[in-house]
Amino acid sequence: MELLADAFDGEPSPFGPRGLLVLRARPSRHFARDALVCEQGLKPLHVGLEAEGREVHAALPDDLGGFPAAAVCLTRSRAENRANLDRAWARTVEGGRLLVAGAKTDGIESLQKALRKAGLEVEATPRRHGRVLSLIRTGEPPAIFAEWREEAAAAPRVEAMGRRFVTAAGVFSWDRVDPGSALLAEALPELKGAVADLGAGWGYLSAKILESAEVVSLDLVEAERVSLDCAQANLDDPRARFHWADVRAMPLARASHDTVVANPPFHDGREVSLALGTAFLEAGARLLKPSGRLWVVANRTLPYERVLERAFVEWSEVGGDRTYKLLCGARPRPPAGRPRTGR
Ligand SMILES: C[S@@+](CC[C@H](N)C(=O)[O-])C[C@H]1O[C@@H](n2cnc3c(N)ncnc32)[C@H](O)[C@@H]1O
């Protein structure tokens, strides 16, 4: 958003009220509150945009009409970025302006090349560590856009457990089962009772959990809307409950679950973040009944043992390989000032 704002030299409402559609928008103090219509499916950013008083959609409704301008803020998913460009084109009026803002690390240069190769006249303005691309939307979209759309769309893609799981661009590990999650799935004992899968993604671990007939309910908590939609398409089971939520603003009651399972993210946006993974483990401990257990897979380099030591009376490494470790916490410590009962 900073790059995009720079491209307008700080003009807070470059296309008038509701004039600029922004896909993958982020909170920004540079734009006037009513200047943007935003799409953002990642819950914490969505909430941040709402807090700024903006019009924000998790997924754009069909009936918004054409915009004088549309911008795509790049994410780390090349396929999602390309598909968003096609969507931005479709939502812009004839003769309107299309913008793409992204860092070099998000692949802005290769996108620029691909657009020029597709025959579009693209103006590029270098800004900070990235650039802003600008073009006029006129006539039919280049033929390559249809391929980009198809490549990114939700579709049965990942072969696992004797079936095909639906994934889409922008979803974690969208073309294969994550090897860390596969290790955790193999190590899980036969689960029972109320279970939660934190950061459930497209639902691989959840599908494994639901194989046990003794699981009574499974809460999937996932911040990325597209991922949760894929999980919903993949899990046709009345025991599954789907929560579009940030684990740091946990929608589920304390001390309510027998087991919590997680393959926590170690990136917050572009940045490597130990804080987010730590929040997952702490949220897991809070969710558990006194007799409950947390099962986690993590990259060996991540020092989660310290977090488990703080949050659980007992914890141990229960397996893994050279890249991943499997950790299990038992007897969650009561929150400070609250004695636990019923152990
Ligand atoms: C390492 S992936 C694991 C996904 C899935 N469990 C699997 O095994 O394939 C972590 C997941 O956490 C989600 N996530 C990231 N930040 C989150 C947050 N603050 N709250 C809830 N989920 C989050 C990501 O979208 C991603 O799907």
PDB file of N, CA, C and O in Angstrom, residues 2-9 99-104 108-109 112 116 122-134:
ATOM      1  N   GLU A   2       2.041   1.155   0.663  1.00  0.00           N
ATOM      2  CA  GLU A   2       2.951   2.305   0.694  1.00  0.00           C
ATOM      3  C   GLU A   2       3.413   2.638  -0.732  1.00  0.00           C
ATOM      4  O   GLU A   2       3.440   3.801  -1.132  1.00  0.00           O
ATOM      5  N   LEU A   3       3.749   1.570  -1.467  1.00  0.00           N
ATOM      6  CA  LEU A   3       4.194   1.751  -2.853  1.00  0.00           C
ATOM      7  C   LEU A   3       3.103   2.416  -3.686  1.00  0.00           C
ATOM      8  O   LEU A   3       3.357   3.347  -4.459  1.00  0.00           O
ATOM      9  N   LEU A   4       1.893   1.938  -3.491  1.00  0.00           N
ATOM     10  CA  LEU A   4       0.757   2.441  -4.257  1.00  0.00           C
ATOM     11  C   LEU A   4       0.526   3.923  -3.919  1.00  0.00           C
ATOM     12  O   LEU A   4       0.334   4.762  -4.813  1.00  0.00           O
ATOM     13  N   ALA A   5       0.566   4.240  -2.628  1.00  0.00           N
ATOM     14  CA  ALA A   5       0.353   5.628  -2.195  1.00  0.00           C
ATOM     15  C   ALA A   5       1.438   6.528  -2.786  1.00  0.00           C
ATOM     16  O   ALA A   5       1.154   7.640  -3.258  1.00  0.00           O
ATOM     17  N   ASP A   6       2.673   6.002  -2.794  1.00  0.00           N
ATOM     18  CA  ASP A   6       3.798   6.757  -3.383  1.00  0.00           C
ATOM     19  C   ASP A   6       3.532   7.097  -4.846  1.00  0.00           C
ATOM     20  O   ASP A   6       3.870   8.165  -5.321  1.00  0.00           O
ATOM     21  N   ALA A   7       2.916   6.122  -5.550  1.00  0.00           N
ATOM     22  CA  ALA A   7       2.673   6.315  -6.980  1.00  0.00           C
ATOM     23  C   ALA A   7       1.713   7.482  -7.224  1.00  0.00           C
ATOM     24  O   ALA A   7       1.693   8.066  -8.308  1.00  0.00           O
ATOM     25  N   PHE A   8       0.902   7.825  -6.222  1.00  0.00           N
ATOM     26  CA  PHE A   8      -0.019   8.965  -6.362  1.00  0.00           C
ATOM     27  C   PHE A   8       0.512  10.190  -5.620  1.00  0.00           C
ATOM     28  O   PHE A   8      -0.253  11.117  -5.315  1.00  0.00           O
ATOM     29  N   ASP A   9       1.788  10.171  -5.275  1.00  0.00           N
ATOM     30  CA  ASP A   9       2.430  11.288  -4.563  1.00  0.00           C
ATOM     31  C   ASP A   9       1.607  11.755  -3.372  1.00  0.00           C
ATOM     32  O   ASP A   9       1.455  12.964  -3.138  1.00  0.00           O
ATOM     33  N   LEU A  99      -3.345  -0.868 -11.951  1.00  0.00           N
ATOM     34  CA  LEU A  99      -2.052  -0.692 -11.282  1.00  0.00           C
ATOM     35  C   LEU A  99      -1.648  -1.981 -10.592  1.00  0.00           C
ATOM     36  O   LEU A  99      -2.510  -2.735 -10.121  1.00  0.00           O
ATOM     37  N   VAL A 100      -0.354  -2.213 -10.532  1.00  0.00           N
ATOM     38  CA  VAL A 100       0.164  -3.356  -9.780  1.00  0.00           C
ATOM     39  C   VAL A 100       1.315  -2.829  -8.935  1.00  0.00           C
ATOM     40  O   VAL A 100       2.224  -2.183  -9.456  1.00  0.00           O
ATOM     41  N   ALA A 101       1.256  -3.087  -7.629  1.00  0.00           N
ATOM     42  CA  ALA A 101       2.321  -2.608  -6.745  1.00  0.00           C
ATOM     43  C   ALA A 101       2.951  -3.792  -6.045  1.00  0.00           C
ATOM     44  O   ALA A 101       2.242  -4.635  -5.496  1.00  0.00           O
ATOM     45  N   GLY A 102       4.275  -3.860  -6.095  1.00  0.00           N
ATOM     46  CA  GLY A 102       4.911  -4.995  -5.414  1.00  0.00           C
ATOM     47  C   GLY A 102       6.402  -4.814  -5.262  1.00  0.00           C
ATOM     48  O   GLY A 102       7.042  -4.041  -5.994  1.00  0.00           O
ATOM     49  N   ALA A 103       6.928  -5.561  -4.302  1.00  0.00           N
ATOM     50  CA  ALA A 103       8.372  -5.543  -4.061  1.00  0.00           C
ATOM     51  C   ALA A 103       9.049  -6.466  -5.067  1.00  0.00           C
ATOM     52  O   ALA A 103       8.401  -7.334  -5.652  1.00  0.00           O
ATOM     53  N   LYS A 104      10.357  -6.267  -5.234  1.00  0.00           N
ATOM     54  CA  LYS A 104      11.104  -7.157  -6.143  1.00  0.00           C
ATOM     55  C   LYS A 104      10.964  -8.597  -5.668  1.00  0.00           C
ATOM     56  O   LYS A 104      10.833  -9.519  -6.471  1.00  0.00           O
ATOM     57  N   ILE A 108       7.634  -8.614  -8.928  1.00  0.00           N
ATOM     58  CA  ILE A 108       7.057  -7.545  -9.754  1.00  0.00           C
ATOM     59  C   ILE A 108       7.755  -7.467 -11.122  1.00  0.00           C
ATOM     60  O   ILE A 108       7.110  -7.192 -12.137  1.00  0.00           O
ATOM     61  N   GLU A 109       9.067  -7.760 -11.139  1.00  0.00           N
ATOM     62  CA  GLU A 109       9.787  -7.644 -12.418  1.00  0.00           C
ATOM     63  C   GLU A 109       9.337  -8.712 -13.413  1.00  0.00           C
ATOM     64  O   GLU A 109       9.109  -8.416 -14.594  1.00  0.00           O
ATOM     65  N   GLN A 112       5.978  -7.833 -14.768  1.00  0.00           N
ATOM     66  CA  GLN A 112       6.088  -6.767 -15.787  1.00  0.00           C
ATOM     67  C   GLN A 112       6.490  -7.365 -17.143  1.00  0.00           C
ATOM     68  O   GLN A 112       5.889  -7.057 -18.180  1.00  0.00           O
ATOM     69  N   ARG A 116       4.279  -7.384 -20.651  1.00  0.00           N
ATOM     70  CA  ARG A 116       4.795  -6.830 -21.924  1.00  0.00           C
ATOM     71  C   ARG A 116       4.771  -7.899 -23.005  1.00  0.00           C
ATOM     72  O   ARG A 116       4.405  -7.632 -24.146  1.00  0.00           O
ATOM     73  N   VAL A 122       3.022  -1.184 -20.731  1.00  0.00           N
ATOM     74  CA  VAL A 122       3.106  -1.041 -19.274  1.00  0.00           C
ATOM     75  C   VAL A 122       4.112   0.043 -18.912  1.00  0.00           C
ATOM     76  O   VAL A 122       5.234   0.036 -19.398  1.00  0.00           O
ATOM     77  N   GLU A 123       3.676   0.964 -18.071  1.00  0.00           N
ATOM     78  CA  GLU A 123       4.606   1.976 -17.541  1.00  0.00           C
ATOM     79  C   GLU A 123       5.079   1.482 -16.188  1.00  0.00           C
ATOM     80  O   GLU A 123       4.253   1.051 -15.377  1.00  0.00           O
ATOM     81  N   ALA A 124       6.371   1.551 -15.925  1.00  0.00           N
ATOM     82  CA  ALA A 124       6.865   1.068 -14.624  1.00  0.00           C
ATOM     83  C   ALA A 124       7.553   2.205 -13.887  1.00  0.00           C
ATOM     84  O   ALA A 124       8.408   2.885 -14.455  1.00  0.00           O
ATOM     85  N   THR A 125       7.175   2.416 -12.630  1.00  0.00           N
ATOM     86  CA  THR A 125       7.827   3.447 -11.823  1.00  0.00           C
ATOM     87  C   THR A 125       8.538   2.779 -10.654  1.00  0.00           C
ATOM     88  O   THR A 125       7.869   2.198  -9.785  1.00  0.00           O
ATOM     89  N   PRO A 126       9.873   2.833 -10.636  1.00  0.00           N
ATOM     90  CA  PRO A 126      10.583   2.247  -9.494  1.00  0.00           C
ATOM     91  C   PRO A 126      10.285   3.038  -8.230  1.00  0.00           C
ATOM     92  O   PRO A 126      10.258   4.264  -8.261  1.00  0.00           O
ATOM     93  N   ARG A 127      10.001   2.354  -7.151  1.00  0.00           N
ATOM     94  CA  ARG A 127       9.709   2.984  -5.856  1.00  0.00           C
ATOM     95  C   ARG A 127      10.329   2.122  -4.765  1.00  0.00           C
ATOM     96  O   ARG A 127      10.150   0.907  -4.798  1.00  0.00           O
ATOM     97  N   ARG A 128      10.963   2.717  -3.817  1.00  0.00           N
ATOM     98  CA  ARG A 128      11.549   1.977  -2.681  1.00  0.00           C
ATOM     99  C   ARG A 128      12.189   0.665  -3.157  1.00  0.00           C
ATOM    100  O   ARG A 128      13.000   0.664  -4.038  1.00  0.00           O
ATOM    101  N   HIS A 129      11.747  -0.501  -2.567  1.00  0.00           N
ATOM    102  CA  HIS A 129      12.358  -1.768  -2.979  1.00  0.00           C
ATOM    103  C   HIS A 129      11.531  -2.476  -4.045  1.00  0.00           C
ATOM    104  O   HIS A 129      11.669  -3.670  -4.256  1.00  0.00           O
ATOM    105  N   GLY A 130      10.661  -1.753  -4.689  1.00  0.00           N
ATOM    106  CA  GLY A 130       9.820  -2.412  -5.680  1.00  0.00           C
ATOM    107  C   GLY A 130       9.465  -1.469  -6.799  1.00  0.00           C
ATOM    108  O   GLY A 130      10.236  -0.572  -7.145  1.00  0.00           O
ATOM    109  N   ARG A 131       8.319  -1.683  -7.392  1.00  0.00           N
ATOM    110  CA  ARG A 131       7.862  -0.765  -8.428  1.00  0.00           C
ATOM    111  C   ARG A 131       6.342  -0.838  -8.557  1.00  0.00           C
ATOM    112  O   ARG A 131       5.710  -1.774  -8.076  1.00  0.00           O
ATOM    113  N   VAL A 132       5.820   0.203  -9.216  1.00  0.00           N
ATOM    114  CA  VAL A 132       4.393   0.230  -9.501  1.00  0.00           C
ATOM    115  C   VAL A 132       4.241   0.180 -11.016  1.00  0.00           C
ATOM    116  O   VAL A 132       4.878   0.956 -11.738  1.00  0.00           O
ATOM    117  N   LEU A 133       3.441  -0.770 -11.480  1.00  0.00           N
ATOM    118  CA  LEU A 133       3.163  -0.884 -12.913  1.00  0.00           C
ATOM    119  C   LEU A 133       1.812  -0.229 -13.185  1.00  0.00           C
ATOM    120  O   LEU A 133       0.892  -0.322 -12.360  1.00  0.00           O
ATOM    121  N   SER A 134       1.703   0.396 -14.321  1.00  0.00           N
ATOM    122  CA  SER A 134       0.447   1.082 -14.648  1.00  0.00           C
ATOM    123  C   SER A 134       0.129   0.861 -16.123  1.00  0.00           C
ATOM    124  O   SER A 134       1.022   0.910 -16.977  1.00  0.00           O
TER     125      SER A 134
END
